[in-house]
JSON list of C-alpha atoms in Angstrom, two decimals:
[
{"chain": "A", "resi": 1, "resn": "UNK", "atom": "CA", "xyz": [-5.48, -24.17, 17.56]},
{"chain": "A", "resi": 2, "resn": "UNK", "atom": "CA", "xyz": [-5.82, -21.00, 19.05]},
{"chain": "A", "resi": 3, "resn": "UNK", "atom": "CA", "xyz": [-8.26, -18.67, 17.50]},
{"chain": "A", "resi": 4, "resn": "UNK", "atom": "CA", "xyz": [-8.09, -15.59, 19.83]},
{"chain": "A", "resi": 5, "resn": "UNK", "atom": "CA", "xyz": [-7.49, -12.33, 17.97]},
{"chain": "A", "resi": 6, "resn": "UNK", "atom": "CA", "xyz": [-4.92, -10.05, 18.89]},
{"chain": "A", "resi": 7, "resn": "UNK", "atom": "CA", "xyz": [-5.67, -7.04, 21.09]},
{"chain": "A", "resi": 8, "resn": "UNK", "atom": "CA", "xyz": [-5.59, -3.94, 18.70]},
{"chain": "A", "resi": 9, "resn": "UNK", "atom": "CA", "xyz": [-2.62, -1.69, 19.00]},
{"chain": "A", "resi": 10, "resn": "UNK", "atom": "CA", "xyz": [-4.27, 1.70, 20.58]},
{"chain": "A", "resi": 11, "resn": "UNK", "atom": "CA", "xyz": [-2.72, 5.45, 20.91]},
{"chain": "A", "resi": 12, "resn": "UNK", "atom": "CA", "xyz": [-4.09, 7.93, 22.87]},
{"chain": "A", "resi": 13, "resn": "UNK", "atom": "CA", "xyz": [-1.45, 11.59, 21.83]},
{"chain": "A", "resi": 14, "resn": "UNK", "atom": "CA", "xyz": [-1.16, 14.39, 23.71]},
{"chain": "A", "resi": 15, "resn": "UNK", "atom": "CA", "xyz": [0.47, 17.50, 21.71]},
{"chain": "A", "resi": 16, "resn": "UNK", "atom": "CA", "xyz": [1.01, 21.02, 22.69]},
{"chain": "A", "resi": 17, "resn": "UNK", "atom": "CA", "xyz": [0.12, 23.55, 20.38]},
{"chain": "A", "resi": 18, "resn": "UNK", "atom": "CA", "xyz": [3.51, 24.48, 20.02]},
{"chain": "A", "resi": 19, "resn": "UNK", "atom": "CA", "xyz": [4.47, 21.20, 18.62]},
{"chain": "A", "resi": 20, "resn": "UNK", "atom": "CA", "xyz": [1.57, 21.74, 15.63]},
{"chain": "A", "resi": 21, "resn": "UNK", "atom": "CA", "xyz": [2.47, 25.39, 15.14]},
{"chain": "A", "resi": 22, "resn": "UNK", "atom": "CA", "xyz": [6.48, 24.43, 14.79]},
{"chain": "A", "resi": 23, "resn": "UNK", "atom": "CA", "xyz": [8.03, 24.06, 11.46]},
{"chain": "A", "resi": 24, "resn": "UNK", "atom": "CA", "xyz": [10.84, 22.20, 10.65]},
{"chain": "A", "resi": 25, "resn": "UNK", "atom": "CA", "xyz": [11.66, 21.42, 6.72]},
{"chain": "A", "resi": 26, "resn": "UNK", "atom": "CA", "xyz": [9.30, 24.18, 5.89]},
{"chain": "A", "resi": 27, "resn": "UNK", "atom": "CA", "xyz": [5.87, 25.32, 5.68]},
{"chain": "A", "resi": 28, "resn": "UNK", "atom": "CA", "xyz": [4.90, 22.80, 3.00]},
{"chain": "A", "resi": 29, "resn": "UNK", "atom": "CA", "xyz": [6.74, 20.18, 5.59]},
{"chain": "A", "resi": 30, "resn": "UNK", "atom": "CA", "xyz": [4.38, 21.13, 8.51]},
{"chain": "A", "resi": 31, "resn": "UNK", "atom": "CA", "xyz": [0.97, 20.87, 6.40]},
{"chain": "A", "resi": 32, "resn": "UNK", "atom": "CA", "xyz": [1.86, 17.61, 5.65]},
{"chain": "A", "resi": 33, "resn": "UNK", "atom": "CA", "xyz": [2.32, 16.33, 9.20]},
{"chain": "A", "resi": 34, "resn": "UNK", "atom": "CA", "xyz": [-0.38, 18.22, 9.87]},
{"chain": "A", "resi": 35, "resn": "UNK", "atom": "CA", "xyz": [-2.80, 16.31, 7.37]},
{"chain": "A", "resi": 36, "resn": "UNK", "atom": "CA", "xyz": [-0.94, 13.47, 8.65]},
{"chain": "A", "resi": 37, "resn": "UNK", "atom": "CA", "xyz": [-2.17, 14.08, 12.05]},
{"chain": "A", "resi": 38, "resn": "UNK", "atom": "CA", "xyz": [-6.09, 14.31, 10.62]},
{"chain": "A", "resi": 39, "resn": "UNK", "atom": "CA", "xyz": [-5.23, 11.00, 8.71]},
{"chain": "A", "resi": 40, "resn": "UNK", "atom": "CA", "xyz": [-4.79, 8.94, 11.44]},
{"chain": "A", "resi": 41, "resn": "UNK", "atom": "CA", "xyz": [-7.09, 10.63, 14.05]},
{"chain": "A", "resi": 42, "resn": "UNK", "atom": "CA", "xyz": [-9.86, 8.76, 11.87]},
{"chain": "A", "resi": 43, "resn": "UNK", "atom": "CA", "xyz": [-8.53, 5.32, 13.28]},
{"chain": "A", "resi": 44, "resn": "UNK", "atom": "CA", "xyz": [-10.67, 3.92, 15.65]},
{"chain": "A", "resi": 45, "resn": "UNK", "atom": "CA", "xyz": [-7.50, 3.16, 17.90]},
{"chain": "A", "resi": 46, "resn": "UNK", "atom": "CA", "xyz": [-6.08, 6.83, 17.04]},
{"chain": "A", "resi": 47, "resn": "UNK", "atom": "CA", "xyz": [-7.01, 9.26, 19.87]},
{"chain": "A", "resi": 48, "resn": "UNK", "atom": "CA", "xyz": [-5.16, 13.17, 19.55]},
{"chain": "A", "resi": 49, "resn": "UNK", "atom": "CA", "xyz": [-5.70, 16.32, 21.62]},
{"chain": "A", "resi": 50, "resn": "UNK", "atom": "CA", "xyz": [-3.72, 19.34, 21.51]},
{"chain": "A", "resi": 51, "resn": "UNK", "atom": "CA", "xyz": [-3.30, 20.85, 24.49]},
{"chain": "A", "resi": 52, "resn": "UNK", "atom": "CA", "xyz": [-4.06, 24.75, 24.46]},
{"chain": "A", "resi": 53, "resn": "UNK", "atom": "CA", "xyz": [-1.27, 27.80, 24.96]},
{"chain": "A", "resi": 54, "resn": "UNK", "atom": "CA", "xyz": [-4.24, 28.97, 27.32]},
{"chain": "A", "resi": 55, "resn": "UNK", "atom": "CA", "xyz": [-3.79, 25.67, 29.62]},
{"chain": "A", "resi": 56, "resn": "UNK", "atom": "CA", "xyz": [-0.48, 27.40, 31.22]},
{"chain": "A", "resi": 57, "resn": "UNK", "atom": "CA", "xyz": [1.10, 25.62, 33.31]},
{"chain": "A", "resi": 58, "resn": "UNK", "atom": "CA", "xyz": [0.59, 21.68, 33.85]},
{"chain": "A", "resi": 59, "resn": "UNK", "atom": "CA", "xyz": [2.25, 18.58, 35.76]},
{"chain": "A", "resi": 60, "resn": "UNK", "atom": "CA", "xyz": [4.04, 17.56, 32.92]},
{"chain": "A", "resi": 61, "resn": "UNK", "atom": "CA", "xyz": [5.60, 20.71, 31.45]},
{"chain": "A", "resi": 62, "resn": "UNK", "atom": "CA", "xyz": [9.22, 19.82, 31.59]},
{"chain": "A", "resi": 63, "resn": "UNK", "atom": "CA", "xyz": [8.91, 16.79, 29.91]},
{"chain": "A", "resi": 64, "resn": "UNK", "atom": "CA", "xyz": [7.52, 14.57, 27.40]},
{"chain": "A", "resi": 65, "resn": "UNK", "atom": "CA", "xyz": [5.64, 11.33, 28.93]},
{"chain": "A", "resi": 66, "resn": "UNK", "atom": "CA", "xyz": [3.86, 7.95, 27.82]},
{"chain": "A", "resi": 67, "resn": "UNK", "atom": "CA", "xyz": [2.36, 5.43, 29.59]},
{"chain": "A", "resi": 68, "resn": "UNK", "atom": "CA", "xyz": [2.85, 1.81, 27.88]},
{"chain": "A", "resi": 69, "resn": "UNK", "atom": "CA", "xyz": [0.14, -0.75, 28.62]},
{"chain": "A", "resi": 70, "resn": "UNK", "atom": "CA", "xyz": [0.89, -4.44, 27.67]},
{"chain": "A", "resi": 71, "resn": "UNK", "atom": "CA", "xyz": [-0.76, -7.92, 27.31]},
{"chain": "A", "resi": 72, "resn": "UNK", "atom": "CA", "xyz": [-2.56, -8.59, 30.36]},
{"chain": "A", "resi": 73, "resn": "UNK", "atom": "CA", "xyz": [-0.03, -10.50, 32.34]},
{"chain": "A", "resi": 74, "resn": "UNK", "atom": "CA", "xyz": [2.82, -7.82, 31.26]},
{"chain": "A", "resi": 75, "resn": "UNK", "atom": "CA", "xyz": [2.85, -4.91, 33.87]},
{"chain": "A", "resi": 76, "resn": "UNK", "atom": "CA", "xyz": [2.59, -1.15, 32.37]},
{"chain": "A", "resi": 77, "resn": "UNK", "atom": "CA", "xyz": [5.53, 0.85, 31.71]},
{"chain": "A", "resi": 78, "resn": "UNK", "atom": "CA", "xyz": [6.19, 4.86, 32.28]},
{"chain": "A", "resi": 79, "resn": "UNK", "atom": "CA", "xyz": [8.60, 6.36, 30.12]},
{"chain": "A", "resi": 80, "resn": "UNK", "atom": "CA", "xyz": [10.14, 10.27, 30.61]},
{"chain": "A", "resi": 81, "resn": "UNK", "atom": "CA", "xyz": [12.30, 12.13, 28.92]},
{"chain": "A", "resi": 82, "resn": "UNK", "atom": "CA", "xyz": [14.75, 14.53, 29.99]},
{"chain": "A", "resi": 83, "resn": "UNK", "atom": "CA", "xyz": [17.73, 16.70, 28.97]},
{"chain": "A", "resi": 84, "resn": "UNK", "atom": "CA", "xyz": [19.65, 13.70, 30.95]},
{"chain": "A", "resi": 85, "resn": "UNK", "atom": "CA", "xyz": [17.90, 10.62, 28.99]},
{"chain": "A", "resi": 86, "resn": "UNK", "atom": "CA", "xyz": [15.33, 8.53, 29.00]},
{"chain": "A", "resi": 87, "resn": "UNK", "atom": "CA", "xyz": [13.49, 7.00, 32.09]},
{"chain": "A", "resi": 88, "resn": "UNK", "atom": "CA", "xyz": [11.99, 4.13, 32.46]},
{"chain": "A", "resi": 89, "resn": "UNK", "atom": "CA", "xyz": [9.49, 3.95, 35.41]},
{"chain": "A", "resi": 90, "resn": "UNK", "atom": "CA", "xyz": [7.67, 1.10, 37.38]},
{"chain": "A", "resi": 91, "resn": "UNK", "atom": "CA", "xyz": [6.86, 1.21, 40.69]},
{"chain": "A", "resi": 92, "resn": "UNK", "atom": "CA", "xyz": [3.42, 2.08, 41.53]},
{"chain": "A", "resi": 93, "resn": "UNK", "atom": "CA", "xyz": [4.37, 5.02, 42.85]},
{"chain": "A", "resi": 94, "resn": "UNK", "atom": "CA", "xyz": [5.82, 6.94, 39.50]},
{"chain": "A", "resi": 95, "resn": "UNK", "atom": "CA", "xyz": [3.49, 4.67, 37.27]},
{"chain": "A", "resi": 96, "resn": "UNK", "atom": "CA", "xyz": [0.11, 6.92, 39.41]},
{"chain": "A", "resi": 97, "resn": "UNK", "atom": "CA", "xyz": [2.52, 10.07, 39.17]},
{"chain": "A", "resi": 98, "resn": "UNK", "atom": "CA", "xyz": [2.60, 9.91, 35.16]},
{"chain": "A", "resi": 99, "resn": "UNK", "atom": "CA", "xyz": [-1.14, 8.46, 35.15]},
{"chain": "A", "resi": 100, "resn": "UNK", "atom": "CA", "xyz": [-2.29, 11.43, 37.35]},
{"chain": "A", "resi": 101, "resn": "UNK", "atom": "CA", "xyz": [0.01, 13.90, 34.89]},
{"chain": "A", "resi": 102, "resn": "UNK", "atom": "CA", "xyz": [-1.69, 11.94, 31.94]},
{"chain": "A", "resi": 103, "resn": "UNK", "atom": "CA", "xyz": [-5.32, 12.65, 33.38]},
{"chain": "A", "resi": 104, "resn": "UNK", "atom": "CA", "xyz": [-4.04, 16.53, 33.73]},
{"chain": "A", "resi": 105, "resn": "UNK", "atom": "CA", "xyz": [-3.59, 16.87, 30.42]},
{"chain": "A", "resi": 106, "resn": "UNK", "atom": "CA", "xyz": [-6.65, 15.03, 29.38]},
{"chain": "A", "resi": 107, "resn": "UNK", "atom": "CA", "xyz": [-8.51, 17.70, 31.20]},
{"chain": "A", "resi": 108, "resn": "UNK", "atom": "CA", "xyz": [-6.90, 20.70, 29.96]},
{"chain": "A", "resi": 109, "resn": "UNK", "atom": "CA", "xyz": [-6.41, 19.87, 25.93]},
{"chain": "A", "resi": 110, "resn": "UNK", "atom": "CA", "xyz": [-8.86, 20.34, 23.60]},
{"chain": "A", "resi": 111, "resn": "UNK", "atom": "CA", "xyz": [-11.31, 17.65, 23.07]},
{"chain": "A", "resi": 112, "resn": "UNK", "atom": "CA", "xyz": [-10.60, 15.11, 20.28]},
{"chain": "A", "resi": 113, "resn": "UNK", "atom": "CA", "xyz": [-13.03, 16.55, 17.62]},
{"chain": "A", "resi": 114, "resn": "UNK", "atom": "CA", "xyz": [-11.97, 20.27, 18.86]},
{"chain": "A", "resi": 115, "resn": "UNK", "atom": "CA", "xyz": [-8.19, 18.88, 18.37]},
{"chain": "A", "resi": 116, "resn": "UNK", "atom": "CA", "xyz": [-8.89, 17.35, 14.90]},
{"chain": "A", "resi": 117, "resn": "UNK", "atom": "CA", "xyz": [-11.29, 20.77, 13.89]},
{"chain": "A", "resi": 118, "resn": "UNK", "atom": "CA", "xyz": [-8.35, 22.53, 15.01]},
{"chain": "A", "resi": 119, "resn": "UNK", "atom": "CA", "xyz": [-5.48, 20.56, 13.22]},
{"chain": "A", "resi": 120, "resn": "UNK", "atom": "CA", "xyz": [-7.53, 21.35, 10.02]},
{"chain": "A", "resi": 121, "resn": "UNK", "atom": "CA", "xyz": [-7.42, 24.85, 10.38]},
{"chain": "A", "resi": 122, "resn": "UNK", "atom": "CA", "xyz": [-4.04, 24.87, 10.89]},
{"chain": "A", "resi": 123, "resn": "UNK", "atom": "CA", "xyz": [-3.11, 23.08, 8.00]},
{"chain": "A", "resi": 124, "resn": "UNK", "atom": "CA", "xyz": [-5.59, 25.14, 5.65]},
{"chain": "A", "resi": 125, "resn": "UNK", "atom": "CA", "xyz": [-4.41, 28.77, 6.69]},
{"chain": "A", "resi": 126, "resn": "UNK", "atom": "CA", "xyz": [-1.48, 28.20, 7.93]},
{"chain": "A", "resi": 127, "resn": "UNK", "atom": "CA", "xyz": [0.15, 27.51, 11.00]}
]
């Protein structure tokens, strides 16, 4: 009998402040999500940063991006999407592309607890 636990699903989100600042179904709509957002930020497997107006321009600005990381013997996965579709990457090559766009954005968003603070004030006076 194997006794091994599961590795613990883990999510690591990247938003633009436009995305928290949109509305769609409403200003009632968007304080939900928003609480939402602070909900599951307090999972310890729940990482979100919103990346800043103020970061300008960055190396993934004309599209959205995740990097999927599987079971151990289960090679990572890139995924892009574009006006065209979704793209599903996995060479080396565009897998350290997307991880190098990834670490971009890590540097310019807002930290975690500034993201969460943030998110908060958002949702309290209005987005």
């Amino acid at each position: 009998m194997c006794t091994a636990s599961p590795r613990r699903f883990g999510l690591h989100a990247i938003l633009s402040e436009a995305a928290v600042h949109t509305e769609v179904g409403g200003p009632e709509v968007l304080r939900e999500q928003l609480d939402h957002l602070v909900t599951m930020s307090r999972l310890p497997n729940v990482t979100i940063q919103v990346l800043r107006f103020e970061a300008g321009a960055h190396l993934a600005v004309s599209s959205g991006l995740a990097m999927l990381a599987f079971e151990q013997d289960e090679p990572p996965l890139g995924y892009v999407e574009t006006l065209a579709g979704e793209l599903f990457l996995e060479s080396a090559r565009d897998l350290a592309r997307l991880t190098d766009a990834y670490d971009n954005l890590k540097t310019l968003a807002r930290s975690p607890a500034d993201s969460v603070k943030f998110i908060k004030e958002l949702s309290k006076h209005g987005a």
